[in-house]
Short mmCIF file of C-alpha atoms in Angstrom, two decimals:
data_model
loop_
_atom_site.label_atom_id
_atom_site.label_comp_id
_atom_site.label_asym_id
_atom_site.label_seq_id
_atom_site.Cartn_x
_atom_site.Cartn_y
_atom_site.Cartn_z
CA MET A 1 6.53 10.74 -24.88
CA LEU A 2 9.76 9.17 -26.10
CA THR A 3 11.35 12.61 -26.49
CA LEU A 4 10.38 13.62 -22.96
CA THR A 5 11.69 10.34 -21.55
CA LEU A 6 15.02 10.76 -23.29
CA LEU A 7 15.13 14.37 -22.08
CA GLY A 8 14.66 13.14 -18.53
CA VAL A 9 17.52 10.67 -18.92
CA VAL A 10 19.80 13.38 -20.38
CA MET A 11 18.93 15.80 -17.57
CA LEU A 12 19.65 13.07 -15.04
CA GLY A 13 23.17 12.70 -16.42
CA ILE A 14 23.81 16.44 -16.64
CA SER A 15 22.49 17.15 -13.13
CA ALA A 16 24.47 14.26 -11.69
CA HIS A 17 27.68 15.39 -13.40
CA PHE A 18 27.45 18.85 -11.85
CA SER A 19 26.28 17.66 -8.41
CA GLY A 20 28.08 19.29 -5.52
CA PRO A 21 29.85 17.55 -2.67
CA LEU A 22 27.83 15.43 -0.28
CA THR A 23 28.33 17.81 2.60
CA LYS A 24 26.42 20.57 0.82
CA ILE A 25 23.65 18.38 -0.54
CA ASP A 26 23.19 16.55 2.73
CA GLN A 27 22.27 19.83 4.42
CA GLY A 28 19.92 20.80 1.65
CA MET A 29 16.18 21.17 1.53
CA LEU A 30 15.54 18.00 -0.48
CA VAL A 31 17.09 15.63 2.03
CA ARG A 32 15.11 17.14 4.89
CA ALA A 33 11.93 17.13 2.81
CA PHE A 34 12.25 13.45 1.94
CA ALA A 35 12.59 12.58 5.62
CA SER A 36 9.54 14.59 6.73
CA ARG A 37 6.00 13.47 7.46
CA ARG A 38 4.74 16.23 5.20
CA MET A 39 6.28 14.37 2.29
CA LEU A 40 4.24 11.29 3.15
CA ALA A 41 1.07 13.39 3.35
CA ALA A 42 1.89 14.90 -0.05
CA VAL A 43 2.49 11.46 -1.59
CA PHE A 44 -0.86 10.25 -0.25
CA ALA A 45 -2.79 13.33 -1.39
CA ILE A 46 -1.23 13.54 -4.87
CA THR A 47 -1.80 9.84 -5.51
CA PHE A 48 -5.42 10.17 -4.39
CA VAL A 49 -6.04 13.09 -6.75
CA VAL A 50 -4.20 11.59 -9.73
CA LEU A 51 -6.08 8.29 -9.59
CA TRP A 52 -9.39 10.03 -8.95
CA CYS A 53 -8.66 12.10 -12.04
CA SER A 54 -7.81 8.94 -13.99
CA TRP A 55 -11.20 7.52 -13.05
CA GLY A 56 -12.77 10.46 -14.87
CA ALA A 57 -15.81 10.93 -12.62
CA TRP A 58 -16.68 12.65 -9.36
CA ASN A 59 -18.52 9.58 -8.15
CA PRO A 60 -17.07 6.61 -10.10
CA ILE A 61 -19.28 3.58 -10.63
CA PRO A 62 -18.24 -0.06 -11.04
CA VAL A 63 -18.20 -1.17 -14.67
CA VAL A 64 -16.74 -4.66 -15.10
CA HIS A 65 -18.57 -7.68 -13.66
CA ASP A 66 -15.88 -8.23 -11.03
CA GLU A 67 -16.17 -4.65 -9.78
CA LEU A 68 -19.95 -4.92 -9.56
CA ALA A 69 -19.64 -8.12 -7.55
CA TYR A 70 -17.17 -6.58 -5.09
CA VAL A 71 -19.34 -3.52 -4.52
CA LEU A 72 -22.47 -5.64 -4.08
CA GLN A 73 -20.71 -7.74 -1.46
CA ALA A 74 -19.54 -4.60 0.36
CA GLN A 75 -23.14 -3.37 0.38
CA ILE A 76 -24.22 -6.69 1.92
CA TYR A 77 -21.54 -6.38 4.60
CA ALA A 78 -22.64 -2.81 5.25
CA ARG A 79 -26.03 -4.23 6.28
CA GLY A 80 -24.33 -6.44 8.82
CA HIS A 81 -24.74 -9.72 6.91
CA TRP A 82 -22.42 -12.19 5.20
CA SER A 83 -25.12 -12.92 2.61
CA LEU A 84 -28.77 -12.16 1.96
CA PRO A 85 -31.81 -14.28 1.09
CA SER A 86 -32.23 -15.08 -2.58
CA PRO A 87 -34.26 -12.54 -4.56
CA PRO A 88 -37.70 -13.61 -5.81
CA LEU A 89 -37.46 -15.88 -8.87
CA PRO A 90 -33.61 -15.84 -8.85
CA LEU A 91 -33.31 -16.53 -12.60
CA PHE A 92 -34.32 -12.92 -13.24
CA TRP A 93 -31.41 -11.59 -11.19
CA GLU A 94 -28.45 -13.64 -12.33
CA GLN A 95 -25.38 -11.53 -12.97
CA PRO A 96 -21.83 -12.77 -13.60
CA HIS A 97 -19.75 -13.63 -10.49
CA VAL A 98 -22.79 -13.43 -8.19
CA LEU A 99 -24.69 -16.34 -6.65
CA THR A 100 -28.43 -15.81 -6.35
CA GLU A 101 -29.03 -19.28 -4.83
CA PRO A 102 -29.00 -20.60 -2.13
CA ARG A 103 -28.15 -17.11 -0.88
CA LEU A 104 -27.35 -13.80 -2.54
CA VAL A 105 -23.57 -13.38 -2.33
CA ALA A 106 -20.65 -12.50 -4.60
CA LYS A 107 -18.29 -15.37 -5.35
CA TYR A 108 -15.14 -13.47 -4.38
CA PHE A 109 -13.26 -13.94 -1.11
CA PRO A 110 -14.14 -11.42 1.62
CA GLY A 111 -10.80 -9.68 2.27
CA HIS A 112 -11.34 -6.86 -0.22
CA PRO A 113 -15.11 -6.18 0.05
CA LEU A 114 -14.79 -6.02 3.85
CA LEU A 115 -12.56 -2.96 3.41
CA LEU A 116 -14.81 -1.48 0.70
CA THR A 117 -17.62 -1.51 3.27
CA ILE A 118 -16.20 1.64 4.88
CA GLY A 119 -16.79 3.66 1.72
CA VAL A 120 -20.25 2.14 1.27
CA LEU A 121 -21.24 3.17 4.79
CA LEU A 122 -19.98 6.70 4.14
CA GLY A 123 -21.94 6.92 0.88
CA TRP A 124 -18.99 7.03 -1.53
CA ASN A 125 -18.11 3.62 -2.95
CA ALA A 126 -14.88 4.84 -4.57
CA LEU A 127 -13.41 6.11 -1.29
CA MET A 128 -11.65 2.94 -0.17
CA PRO A 129 -10.06 2.04 -3.54
CA LEU A 130 -8.54 5.53 -3.60
CA VAL A 131 -7.47 5.32 0.06
CA LEU A 132 -5.93 1.88 -0.47
CA GLN A 133 -4.02 2.99 -3.57
CA SER A 134 -2.78 6.11 -1.78
CA THR A 135 -1.69 3.96 1.15
CA CYS A 136 0.23 1.83 -1.34
CA ALA A 137 1.98 4.96 -2.56
CA VAL A 138 3.05 5.95 0.96
CA LEU A 139 4.32 2.43 1.66
CA VAL A 140 6.20 2.38 -1.66
CA PHE A 141 7.91 5.63 -0.69
CA VAL A 142 8.69 4.58 2.89
CA LEU A 143 10.11 1.21 1.89
CA ALA A 144 12.26 2.62 -0.92
CA ARG A 145 13.50 5.39 1.36
CA ARG A 146 14.39 2.86 4.02
CA ILE A 147 16.42 0.51 1.84
CA ALA A 148 17.88 3.15 -0.48
CA SER A 149 17.41 6.93 -0.09
CA GLY A 150 14.80 9.68 -0.20
CA ALA A 151 15.62 10.57 -3.80
CA VAL A 152 15.35 6.93 -4.92
CA ALA A 153 12.04 6.73 -3.04
CA PHE A 154 10.75 9.81 -4.87
CA MET A 155 11.71 8.34 -8.23
CA THR A 156 10.18 4.97 -7.28
CA TRP A 157 6.89 6.64 -6.41
CA ILE A 158 6.81 8.60 -9.69
CA VAL A 159 7.54 5.50 -11.79
CA TRP A 160 4.92 3.53 -9.85
CA LEU A 161 2.17 6.17 -9.98
CA PHE A 162 2.51 7.10 -13.64
CA SER A 163 2.87 3.59 -15.00
CA ALA A 164 0.05 2.54 -17.31
CA MET A 165 -0.74 -0.31 -14.93
CA VAL A 166 -1.38 1.90 -11.90
CA LEU A 167 -3.11 4.71 -13.80
CA TYR A 168 -5.54 2.21 -15.32
CA PHE A 169 -6.11 -0.48 -12.70
CA GLY A 170 -5.60 1.87 -9.75
CA ALA A 171 -8.82 3.63 -10.71
CA SER A 172 -11.06 0.62 -10.16
CA PHE A 173 -12.73 -1.55 -7.52
CA TYR A 174 -10.47 -4.57 -8.05
CA SER A 175 -9.13 -6.53 -5.08
CA GLU A 176 -5.48 -5.96 -6.01
CA ALA A 177 -5.69 -2.65 -4.15
CA THR A 178 -6.05 -4.59 -0.90
CA THR A 179 -3.48 -7.26 -1.67
CA THR A 180 -0.86 -4.67 -2.68
CA VAL A 181 -1.29 -2.92 0.67
CA CYS A 182 -0.87 -6.31 2.35
CA TRP A 183 2.33 -7.01 0.41
CA LEU A 184 3.93 -3.66 1.19
CA ALA A 185 2.79 -3.46 4.81
CA GLY A 186 3.93 -7.04 5.39
CA TRP A 187 7.37 -6.28 3.99
CA TYR A 188 7.68 -3.22 6.21
CA ALA A 189 6.70 -5.28 9.25
CA LEU A 190 9.22 -7.96 8.25
CA LEU A 191 12.02 -5.37 8.06
CA GLU A 192 11.06 -4.05 11.49
CA TRP A 193 10.95 -7.54 12.98
CA ARG A 194 14.35 -8.47 11.59
CA GLU A 195 15.79 -5.26 13.02
CA THR A 196 14.11 -5.25 16.44
CA ARG A 197 12.85 -8.85 16.92
CA TYR A 198 9.76 -7.47 18.62
CA LEU A 199 6.86 -9.92 18.54
CA ARG A 200 4.32 -7.32 17.42
CA TRP A 201 6.06 -6.95 14.06
CA LEU A 202 6.03 -10.66 13.32
CA VAL A 203 2.36 -10.72 14.30
CA LEU A 204 1.73 -7.98 11.75
CA VAL A 205 3.59 -9.99 9.11
CA ALA A 206 1.20 -12.88 9.80
CA LEU A 207 -1.82 -10.57 9.84
CA PHE A 208 -1.08 -9.02 6.45
CA THR A 209 -0.12 -12.36 4.91
CA GLY A 210 -3.36 -13.89 6.15
CA TRP A 211 -5.44 -10.98 4.88
CA ASP A 212 -3.71 -11.26 1.52
CA ALA A 213 -4.82 -14.89 1.40
CA ILE A 214 -8.47 -14.13 2.19
CA ALA A 215 -8.54 -11.48 -0.52
CA ARG A 216 -6.78 -13.37 -3.34
CA PRO A 217 -5.75 -16.90 -2.27
CA LEU A 218 -3.36 -17.70 -5.13
CA THR A 219 -1.68 -14.31 -4.75
CA GLY A 220 -1.46 -14.97 -1.02
CA VAL A 221 0.37 -18.25 -1.63
CA ALA A 222 2.91 -16.57 -3.93
CA TYR A 223 3.52 -13.84 -1.35
CA ALA A 224 3.76 -16.22 1.60
CA LEU A 225 6.44 -18.50 0.11
CA PRO A 226 9.38 -16.01 0.18
CA ILE A 227 8.14 -14.61 3.52
CA ALA A 228 8.15 -18.12 4.97
CA VAL A 229 11.71 -18.76 3.78
CA VAL A 230 12.99 -15.59 5.47
CA VAL A 231 11.02 -16.02 8.71
CA LEU A 232 11.69 -19.73 9.16
CA ARG A 233 15.40 -19.22 8.57
CA ASP A 234 15.56 -16.52 11.25
CA VAL A 235 13.39 -18.48 13.68
CA PHE A 236 15.52 -21.59 13.26
CA MET A 237 18.80 -19.73 13.71
CA GLN A 238 17.64 -17.70 16.72
CA HIS A 239 15.24 -20.24 18.26
CA ARG A 240 12.27 -17.86 18.26
CA TRP A 241 9.70 -20.65 18.18
CA LYS A 242 7.30 -18.96 20.61
CA GLN A 243 7.12 -15.89 18.40
CA LEU A 244 6.47 -18.11 15.40
CA ALA A 245 3.68 -19.93 17.26
CA VAL A 246 1.94 -16.67 18.19
CA ALA A 247 2.26 -15.29 14.66
CA PHE A 248 1.00 -18.55 13.17
CA ALA A 249 -2.05 -18.42 15.45
CA VAL A 250 -2.83 -14.87 14.31
CA GLY A 251 -2.50 -15.80 10.64
CA ALA A 252 -4.66 -18.88 11.16
CA ALA A 253 -7.32 -16.76 12.90
CA VAL A 254 -7.49 -14.45 9.88
CA ILE A 255 -7.74 -17.36 7.43
CA ALA A 256 -10.47 -18.87 9.63
CA ILE A 257 -12.74 -16.12 8.28
CA VAL A 258 -13.03 -18.18 5.08
CA PRO A 259 -14.78 -21.28 6.52
CA LEU A 260 -17.03 -18.98 8.57
CA TRP A 261 -17.92 -17.04 5.44
CA SER A 262 -18.55 -20.30 3.58
CA ALA A 263 -20.78 -21.76 6.29
CA LEU A 264 -22.91 -18.61 6.40
CA THR A 265 -23.32 -18.43 2.62
CA THR A 266 -23.29 -21.90 1.05
CA GLY A 267 -24.24 -23.72 4.24
CA ASP A 268 -21.07 -25.81 4.13
CA TRP A 269 -17.86 -24.55 5.73
CA SER A 270 -15.77 -26.50 3.19
CA VAL A 271 -17.53 -25.08 0.10
CA THR A 272 -16.75 -21.45 -0.63
CA PRO A 273 -19.06 -19.30 -2.76
CA LEU A 274 -16.26 -19.29 -5.36
CA THR A 275 -16.23 -23.08 -5.47
CA LEU A 276 -20.00 -23.26 -5.73
CA TYR A 277 -20.20 -20.56 -8.41
CA THR A 278 -17.49 -22.26 -10.48
CA ARG A 279 -19.32 -25.58 -10.31
CA GLU A 280 -22.68 -24.02 -11.15
CA TYR A 281 -21.68 -21.56 -13.88
CA MET A 282 -18.00 -21.78 -14.92
CA PRO A 283 -16.64 -25.32 -14.42
CA TYR A 284 -13.71 -24.63 -16.76
CA ASP A 285 -12.50 -21.68 -14.63
CA ALA A 286 -10.10 -23.60 -12.39
CA PRO A 287 -6.34 -24.17 -12.04
CA GLY A 288 -4.96 -26.81 -14.36
CA PHE A 289 -4.27 -27.46 -18.01
CA GLY A 290 -6.57 -27.87 -20.96
CA LEU A 291 -10.26 -27.05 -21.22
CA ILE A 292 -12.66 -28.71 -18.79
CA THR A 293 -15.67 -29.54 -20.93
CA THR A 294 -18.06 -30.37 -18.09
CA PRO A 295 -21.19 -28.27 -18.72
CA PRO A 296 -22.39 -25.85 -16.04
CA ALA A 297 -24.67 -27.46 -13.48
CA HIS A 298 -26.97 -24.43 -13.67
CA THR A 299 -28.63 -22.88 -16.71
CA THR A 300 -26.79 -19.78 -17.90
CA THR A 301 -28.06 -16.52 -19.30
CA PRO A 302 -27.13 -15.55 -22.89
CA ASP A 303 -24.64 -12.89 -21.76
CA LEU A 304 -22.96 -15.32 -19.35
CA GLN A 305 -22.71 -17.84 -22.19
CA GLN A 306 -20.91 -15.19 -24.22
CA LEU A 307 -18.61 -14.47 -21.30
CA ASN A 308 -17.87 -18.18 -20.87
CA ASN A 309 -17.00 -18.45 -24.54
CA VAL A 310 -14.48 -15.62 -24.17
CA TYR A 311 -12.85 -16.94 -20.99
CA SER A 312 -12.86 -20.63 -21.84
CA SER A 313 -11.07 -20.01 -25.15
CA VAL A 314 -7.89 -19.20 -23.20
CA HIS A 315 -7.89 -22.69 -21.65
CA VAL A 316 -7.90 -24.52 -24.99
CA ASN A 317 -4.14 -24.16 -25.59
CA HIS A 318 -2.98 -23.96 -21.98
CA TYR A 319 -0.75 -27.02 -21.48
CA PRO A 320 2.61 -27.71 -19.78
CA SER A 321 4.21 -27.84 -23.21
CA THR A 322 3.13 -24.24 -23.92
CA LEU A 323 4.13 -22.73 -20.56
CA LEU A 324 7.36 -21.14 -21.80
CA ASN A 325 5.49 -19.36 -24.58
CA THR A 326 2.78 -18.37 -22.11
CA LEU A 327 5.36 -17.00 -19.67
CA GLY A 328 7.07 -15.02 -22.40
CA GLU A 329 3.80 -13.55 -23.66
CA ARG A 330 2.65 -12.58 -20.17
CA ALA A 331 6.04 -11.05 -19.33
CA GLN A 332 5.91 -9.02 -22.54
CA TYR A 333 2.50 -7.55 -21.75
CA LEU A 334 3.58 -6.93 -18.16
CA ALA A 335 6.62 -4.99 -19.37
CA VAL A 336 4.36 -2.78 -21.49
CA SER A 337 2.07 -2.17 -18.50
CA VAL A 338 5.03 -1.22 -16.30
CA TRP A 339 7.27 0.76 -18.64
CA GLY A 340 5.05 1.54 -21.64
CA THR A 341 4.34 5.06 -20.43
CA TRP A 342 7.98 5.89 -21.21
CA ASN A 343 8.08 3.90 -24.48
CA GLY A 344 10.02 1.13 -22.76
CA VAL A 345 13.15 3.25 -22.32
CA LEU A 346 13.20 2.83 -18.55
CA ILE A 347 13.34 -0.96 -18.78
CA VAL A 348 17.04 -0.53 -19.53
CA PHE A 349 17.53 1.17 -16.18
CA ALA A 350 15.47 -1.53 -14.47
CA ALA A 351 18.01 -4.01 -15.81
CA LEU A 352 20.81 -1.86 -14.38
CA GLY A 353 18.92 -1.81 -11.10
CA LEU A 354 19.60 -5.53 -10.74
CA LEU A 355 23.23 -4.56 -10.04
CA THR A 356 22.18 -2.61 -6.95
CA LEU A 357 19.79 -5.04 -5.27
CA GLY A 358 20.30 -5.74 -1.61
CA PRO A 359 18.46 -8.47 0.33
CA ALA A 360 15.25 -6.46 0.82
CA GLY A 361 15.03 -5.41 -2.81
CA ALA A 362 15.79 -8.95 -3.93
CA VAL A 363 12.87 -10.28 -1.86
CA ALA A 364 10.49 -7.73 -3.42
CA VAL A 365 11.55 -8.41 -7.00
CA GLY A 366 11.84 -12.15 -6.37
CA THR A 367 8.31 -12.30 -4.98
CA GLY A 368 7.10 -10.64 -8.16
CA VAL A 369 8.75 -13.39 -10.19
CA VAL A 370 7.18 -16.03 -7.91
CA LEU A 371 3.75 -14.47 -8.54
CA LEU A 372 4.27 -14.53 -12.29
CA LEU A 373 5.29 -18.20 -12.14
CA THR A 374 2.49 -19.15 -9.73
CA TYR A 375 -0.20 -17.88 -12.09
CA LEU A 376 1.07 -20.24 -14.79
CA VAL A 377 -1.22 -22.86 -13.23
CA PHE A 378 -4.15 -20.73 -14.40
CA ALA A 379 -5.15 -19.97 -17.97
CA THR A 380 -5.57 -16.19 -18.17
CA PRO A 381 -5.48 -13.65 -21.02
CA ALA A 382 -1.86 -12.49 -21.32
CA GLN A 383 -2.90 -8.88 -21.78
CA TRP A 384 -4.83 -8.85 -18.49
CA THR A 385 -1.82 -7.88 -16.36
CA LEU A 386 -3.96 -6.96 -13.36
CA TYR A 387 -3.06 -10.36 -11.86
CA TYR A 388 0.48 -9.05 -11.32
CA TYR A 389 -0.45 -5.63 -10.00
CA GLU A 390 1.26 -6.31 -6.66
CA THR A 391 4.62 -6.63 -8.45
CA MET A 392 4.59 -3.05 -9.72
CA PRO A 393 6.30 -1.52 -6.63
CA GLY A 394 9.23 -3.90 -7.03
CA TYR A 395 9.70 -3.03 -10.69
CA ALA A 396 9.39 0.68 -9.94
CA PHE A 397 12.08 0.39 -7.27
CA LEU A 398 14.28 -1.57 -9.66
CA THR A 399 13.91 1.22 -12.23
CA ALA A 400 14.65 3.99 -9.74
CA SER A 401 17.69 2.10 -8.43
CA GLY A 402 19.04 1.72 -11.95
CA LEU A 403 18.57 5.44 -12.61
CA ALA A 404 20.34 6.27 -9.33
CA TRP A 405 23.18 3.93 -10.25
CA ALA A 406 23.48 5.65 -13.64
CA ALA A 407 23.48 9.06 -11.91
CA ALA A 408 26.28 7.94 -9.61
CA LEU A 409 28.27 6.72 -12.60
CA ALA A 410 27.72 9.97 -14.53
CA GLY A 411 28.56 12.11 -11.51
CA ARG A 412 31.76 10.34 -10.50
CA PRO A 413 34.84 12.35 -11.50
CA ARG A 414 37.26 10.52 -13.79
CA GLY A 415 39.57 8.27 -11.86
CA GLU A 416 37.64 8.56 -8.60
CA LEU A 417 37.37 5.26 -6.77
CA ARG A 418 34.05 3.97 -5.47
CA SER A 419 33.44 5.42 -2.02
CA GLU A 420 30.56 6.26 0.29
CA GLN A 421 30.08 9.56 -1.53
CA THR A 422 29.74 7.91 -4.93
CA ARG A 423 27.34 5.09 -3.94
CA TRP A 424 24.00 5.09 -5.77
CA THR A 425 22.15 5.60 -2.48
CA SER A 426 24.05 8.77 -1.66
CA PRO A 427 21.97 11.97 -1.19
CA ARG A 428 24.49 13.57 -3.53
CA TRP A 429 22.31 12.56 -6.46
CA SER A 430 19.04 13.88 -5.00
CA ARG A 431 18.73 16.87 -7.30
CA ALA A 432 19.53 14.81 -10.38
CA LEU A 433 16.91 12.18 -9.53
CA VAL A 434 14.26 14.75 -8.67
CA THR A 435 14.92 16.65 -11.89
CA ALA A 436 14.54 13.49 -13.94
CA SER A 437 11.45 12.45 -11.97
CA LEU A 438 9.69 15.73 -12.68
CA ILE A 439 10.40 15.37 -16.38
CA PHE A 440 9.12 11.76 -16.33
CA VAL A 441 5.85 13.11 -14.93
CA LEU A 442 5.16 14.81 -18.29
CA PRO A 443 4.71 11.63 -20.37
CA GLY A 444 2.85 10.25 -17.35
CA ILE A 445 0.34 13.09 -17.63
CA GLY A 446 -0.14 12.20 -21.30
CA ALA A 447 -0.87 8.60 -20.32
CA LEU A 448 -3.21 9.86 -17.59
CA ALA A 449 -5.26 11.84 -20.11
CA SER A 450 -5.48 8.86 -22.46
CA LEU A 451 -6.50 6.39 -19.77
CA ARG A 452 -8.99 8.84 -18.29
CA ASN A 453 -10.74 8.97 -21.67
CA GLY A 454 -10.58 5.18 -21.81
CA HIS A 455 -12.34 4.88 -18.45
CA ARG A 456 -15.04 7.24 -19.67
CA ARG A 457 -15.59 5.22 -22.86
CA GLU A 458 -15.84 1.97 -20.91
CA ARG A 459 -18.65 3.19 -18.69
CA ARG A 460 -20.50 5.22 -21.33
CA LYS A 461 -23.24 2.61 -21.82
CA LEU A 462 -23.75 2.22 -18.09
CA VAL A 463 -23.88 5.98 -17.55
CA GLN A 464 -26.47 6.31 -20.31
CA PHE A 465 -28.49 3.49 -18.78
CA ALA A 466 -28.24 5.09 -15.32
CA THR A 467 -29.45 8.37 -16.81
CA LEU A 468 -32.39 6.54 -18.36
CA LEU A 469 -33.28 5.01 -14.97
CA ARG A 470 -33.13 8.40 -13.27
CA SER A 471 -35.64 9.74 -15.79
CA ILE A 472 -38.26 7.33 -14.43
CA HIS A 473 -40.14 8.99 -11.60
CA ASP A 474 -42.48 6.18 -10.60
CA LYS A 475 -41.79 5.10 -7.04
CA ARG A 476 -41.85 1.33 -7.66
CA VAL A 477 -40.66 -0.08 -10.98
CA VAL A 478 -39.52 -3.32 -12.59
CA MET A 479 -37.22 -2.72 -15.57
CA PHE A 480 -36.97 -5.76 -17.82
CA VAL A 481 -33.79 -5.74 -19.94
CA ARG A 482 -33.78 -7.30 -23.39
CA TYR A 483 -30.19 -7.67 -24.62
CA LYS A 484 -29.29 -7.48 -28.28
CA GLY A 485 -27.66 -10.47 -29.95
CA ASN A 486 -24.14 -9.01 -30.01
CA HIS A 487 -24.30 -7.60 -26.48
CA ASP A 488 -20.91 -6.80 -24.92
CA PRO A 489 -20.31 -9.75 -22.54
CA HIS A 490 -18.23 -7.56 -20.21
CA VAL A 491 -21.10 -5.17 -19.49
CA THR A 492 -24.26 -5.99 -17.56
CA PHE A 493 -27.33 -3.86 -16.97
CA VAL A 494 -28.99 -6.46 -14.75
CA ARG A 495 -27.74 -6.24 -11.21
CA ASN A 496 -28.58 -7.21 -7.67
CA VAL A 497 -28.93 -4.81 -4.77
CA ALA A 498 -28.56 -5.25 -1.04
CA ASN A 499 -31.84 -3.46 -0.18
CA LEU A 500 -34.32 -5.02 -2.57
CA ASP A 501 -37.50 -4.02 -0.73
CA THR A 502 -36.64 -0.31 -0.68
CA GLU A 503 -35.06 -0.18 -4.15
CA GLN A 504 -37.02 2.07 -6.50
CA ILE A 505 -36.19 0.13 -9.68
CA TRP A 506 -35.58 -3.59 -10.00
CA VAL A 507 -33.42 -4.20 -13.08
CA VAL A 508 -33.93 -7.78 -14.26
CA TYR A 509 -33.75 -9.99 -17.34
CA ASP A 510 -36.53 -10.11 -19.88
CA ARG A 511 -37.47 -13.80 -19.77
CA GLY A 512 -40.55 -13.65 -21.95
CA ASP A 513 -44.12 -12.58 -21.23
CA ALA A 514 -45.14 -15.66 -19.25
CA GLU A 515 -42.18 -15.55 -16.83
CA ASN A 516 -42.22 -11.77 -16.63
CA ALA A 517 -45.86 -11.87 -15.56
CA ARG A 518 -44.93 -14.22 -12.71
CA LEU A 519 -42.38 -11.73 -11.38
CA LEU A 520 -44.79 -8.82 -11.65
CA LYS A 521 -47.31 -10.78 -9.64
CA ILE A 522 -44.74 -11.03 -6.84
CA ALA A 523 -43.58 -7.44 -7.29
CA ALA A 524 -46.57 -6.01 -5.42
CA GLY A 525 -47.84 -3.32 -7.75
CA ARG A 526 -44.56 -2.25 -9.34
CA LYS A 527 -44.95 -0.61 -12.74
CA ALA A 528 -43.28 -2.52 -15.59
CA PHE A 529 -40.94 -1.13 -18.24
CA LEU A 530 -38.94 -2.88 -20.95
CA PHE A 531 -35.49 -1.69 -22.08
CA ASP A 532 -34.64 -2.90 -25.59
CA GLU A 533 -30.86 -2.60 -26.03
CA LEU A 534 -31.00 -3.11 -29.79
CA GLN A 535 -33.30 -0.11 -30.27
CA GLY A 536 -31.88 1.81 -27.34
CA LYS A 537 -35.40 2.60 -26.15
CA THR A 538 -37.58 2.02 -23.10
CA TYR A 539 -41.26 1.15 -23.21
CA VAL A 540 -44.03 0.85 -20.71
CA TYR A 541 -44.51 -2.88 -20.59
CA ASP A 542 -47.60 -5.02 -20.12
CA PRO A 543 -46.96 -8.76 -20.53
CA ALA A 544 -49.79 -10.75 -22.02
CA PRO A 545 -52.09 -12.01 -19.27
CA GLN A 546 -51.71 -15.69 -18.46
CA PRO A 547 -54.67 -18.02 -17.92
#
């Protein structure tokens, strides 16, 4: 991969050095192609296929607890409800990040699962994650093209798509797919508003900022701060207070979804499912410093106890005095996620890209820095760079800008002064940037193959368990799951469903013969099986009768 990356850099310099005059390139096929709608369609389609391939399955399934919770909530929304009644004997159904009392609902904010509902209704859960990621790709291209050039946009898209971060996290059900669309679409609307001053664009800025907040609140705050600085400055200087009032009302209307969601799930508009879940099961999982030692208000299952042990350990050393070390460690892992595909070589060009930043690019990169700093209030594993997924477009653009700047430097004849023809945004360097981009795809394909295999390994246990369930042909079944002592805390077999009455197989915890018999009594004639994870076998199960 290092050799291919260096080859791409060398070819960039050679192609730039022999680039023809602007007048010839400007009339060429590449410039027209970059400006066409067909290019946008190609960007969307290629991104969709690449990330689908990275997922490594025709019909990808959620694997991590968070993904399962998001999909469950989308299934609940698809039934036309904000939440559902608790399942019978809720202790059997407890899964991480899902409340089973007082209502069945995932703890996560509704912005992302509301969009996932479209794919659920169409029968393909993975549809909307792929559509959202492909929409991100189009917006990345359009924004980079607007503030730089078509060739820079092409390079930005390639760097973005084939980064380890996008290839891995892009093939998932995580909410960052929604928030990244909100970031990019909001920036585009902001550019349009500053150029035209039409109200509709400022309204869209407010809409996307609000939706960002109801998908990931802390991320929404980090995004809103730079937006607010730009908008308030313009409003103050041009006295556009009426526009601000309308936009504020729209943003407030979007955020008002949260108290409505809370009232219809927890019964209290001021208590979100996230707040309730944290109090009941993960009291340590909150912004702040040090480990909160308050025990959970609710009893926890053995696998959730394991999960709590993993997550809470990060809080032990999270103090203001350690923030610089924390920031450095997180930035290091983030750099690997962004530029690791190319063995870190392209980070040098990202540094050069700082020399080219205009106001729009500075806002994008600066917002990424704000996000990184904002998350310092939360103790998180440094290697879990998903929290900064929305910053990837800015870093990709920075890298492409640095490469374009280097191409302009390599292509400038000796003694030639800086002019319009030698600027880094000039179409003169289109062929050089495209040539380098196509070479950079090659190490990206290697990373794609590796991460595809990683996705397959991660879901292997769940696929095997799903195959086992499909082998059961009884129409109504209760499958009790007995976990082994060293069960992987990031994998759960027990899960809730949105259509419990019509579900063929209930998959629940094994809570011992006495409790299991109580559930079977409620289960109305369902046949009982027991899955023993330690032995990897399933048995027909008959709990001892209770007096």
